Amino acid sequence: MIGGFDTHTQQPGNLARLLTETSEAIHAFWQDIEAHGHADDVLVMTWSEFGRRVSENAQLGTDHGAAGPMFLFGNTIKGGFHGEPPSLSLLDNGNLGYTTDFRSVYATILERWLDAPADDVLGARFDPINIFVA
């Protein structure tokens, strides 16, 4: 298990190490998936319920913020950046603003990947996002 992403202190060195460990673990996982012939059957998503603030704190880290990245990968996902990047000049009390509602991503995965009714699961309707290869 990889942990310690709550980088309030010494973020530069700690985050680099954590991202390397995560990258190596994901790479090993995906190699196993491909070796067993299931690469078209697997979608991986990572997201946190909070992001990081834009400004560094006094301990060379960053405190909890609002928006944060979501990563999706798999053979059925369109590569690239989806959505608009957040503005560094339009901060909300020091936080990045959301440009894509994570529930739209969830709804898309529920409906188009899992063939499940997103409205029932999420309790509301969210517009799908064009993230899957046709």
XYZ file of C-alpha atoms in Angstrom:
134
model
C 0.000 0.000 0.000
C 1.242 3.457 -0.890
C 0.322 6.254 1.494
C 1.358 9.683 2.661
C -0.089 11.877 -0.063
C -1.333 14.419 2.477
C 1.739 16.551 1.849
C 1.489 19.412 4.323
C 5.276 19.320 4.819
C 8.299 18.759 2.580
C 6.147 18.225 -0.484
C 8.778 18.402 -3.261
C 10.833 15.358 -2.225
C 7.990 13.370 -0.689
C 5.604 13.840 -3.593
C 8.256 12.908 -6.162
C 8.922 9.650 -4.288
C 5.211 8.876 -3.909
C 4.482 9.525 -7.574
C 7.384 7.283 -8.603
C 6.086 4.470 -6.375
C 2.582 4.942 -7.741
C 3.785 4.961 -11.335
C 5.787 1.768 -10.809
C 2.838 0.023 -9.140
C 0.425 1.038 -11.908
C 2.919 -0.080 -14.555
C 3.312 -3.507 -12.913
C -0.465 -3.849 -12.552
C -1.060 -2.982 -16.196
C 1.628 -5.395 -17.381
C -0.153 -8.176 -15.466
C -3.525 -7.175 -16.921
C -2.093 -7.249 -20.448
C -0.270 -10.539 -19.854
C -3.566 -12.151 -18.848
C -5.428 -10.734 -21.853
C -7.741 -8.408 -19.935
C -6.524 -4.980 -21.034
C -9.794 -4.269 -22.849
C -11.797 -5.243 -19.748
C -10.184 -2.895 -17.213
C -10.613 0.810 -16.575
C -8.634 2.456 -13.770
C -9.646 5.731 -12.149
C -7.953 7.650 -9.381
C -9.351 10.757 -7.721
C -9.281 12.389 -4.309
C -12.155 14.138 -2.589
C -9.876 17.122 -2.021
C -7.110 18.790 -3.964
C -4.248 20.972 -2.817
C -4.102 24.730 -2.409
C -2.118 26.690 -4.979
C 0.237 28.417 -2.534
C 2.977 26.653 -0.625
C 2.719 26.786 3.167
C 5.546 27.588 5.625
C 6.540 23.882 5.887
C 7.263 23.514 2.137
C 3.975 21.711 1.578
C 0.461 22.539 0.491
C -2.739 22.442 2.480
C -6.091 20.941 1.515
C -7.764 22.662 -1.383
C -10.832 22.243 -3.536
C -10.244 21.030 -7.096
C -7.809 18.297 -8.002
C -6.931 16.032 -10.915
C -8.656 12.803 -11.844
C -6.754 10.189 -13.816
C -8.376 7.535 -15.981
C -6.593 4.951 -18.044
C -7.303 1.839 -20.002
C -7.514 0.727 -23.610
C -11.034 2.138 -23.938
C -10.204 5.645 -22.669
C -9.355 8.484 -25.054
C -5.920 9.745 -24.141
C -5.224 13.357 -23.369
C -6.570 16.132 -21.202
C -10.357 16.388 -20.914
C -11.992 19.560 -19.690
C -10.639 23.037 -19.187
C -7.576 23.679 -17.025
C -8.370 25.685 -13.888
C -7.362 29.326 -13.827
C -4.540 30.414 -11.540
C -5.849 33.982 -11.700
C -9.432 33.163 -10.653
C -8.864 31.457 -7.312
C -11.674 30.869 -4.857
C -10.254 31.807 -1.449
C -6.849 30.494 -2.552
C -8.268 27.348 -4.155
C -8.488 26.222 -7.753
C -12.027 26.157 -9.055
C -13.628 23.043 -10.497
C -14.008 23.044 -14.270
C -15.479 19.526 -14.553
C -17.920 17.985 -12.102
C -16.535 14.603 -11.014
C -20.097 13.300 -10.973
C -20.239 13.761 -14.753
C -17.240 11.448 -15.040
C -18.863 8.972 -12.642
C -22.117 9.128 -14.629
C -20.257 8.469 -17.871
C -18.470 5.449 -16.423
C -21.631 4.082 -14.836
C -23.661 4.368 -18.029
C -21.117 3.605 -20.736
C -18.739 1.219 -18.970
C -20.804 -0.549 -16.328
C -24.169 -0.266 -18.109
C -25.742 0.982 -14.885
C -28.346 3.747 -14.472
C -26.307 6.718 -13.297
C -29.406 8.624 -12.150
C -30.255 5.856 -9.682
C -26.719 5.622 -8.320
C -25.963 9.350 -8.144
C -29.461 10.554 -7.311
C -29.481 13.094 -10.142
C -28.718 13.462 -13.840
C -25.225 14.577 -14.895
C -24.120 15.246 -18.453
C -21.794 12.570 -19.833
C -18.276 13.401 -20.962
C -16.729 12.105 -24.176
C -13.906 10.032 -22.630
C -14.322 6.644 -24.306
C -12.836 5.513 -27.603
C -15.678 5.011 -30.083
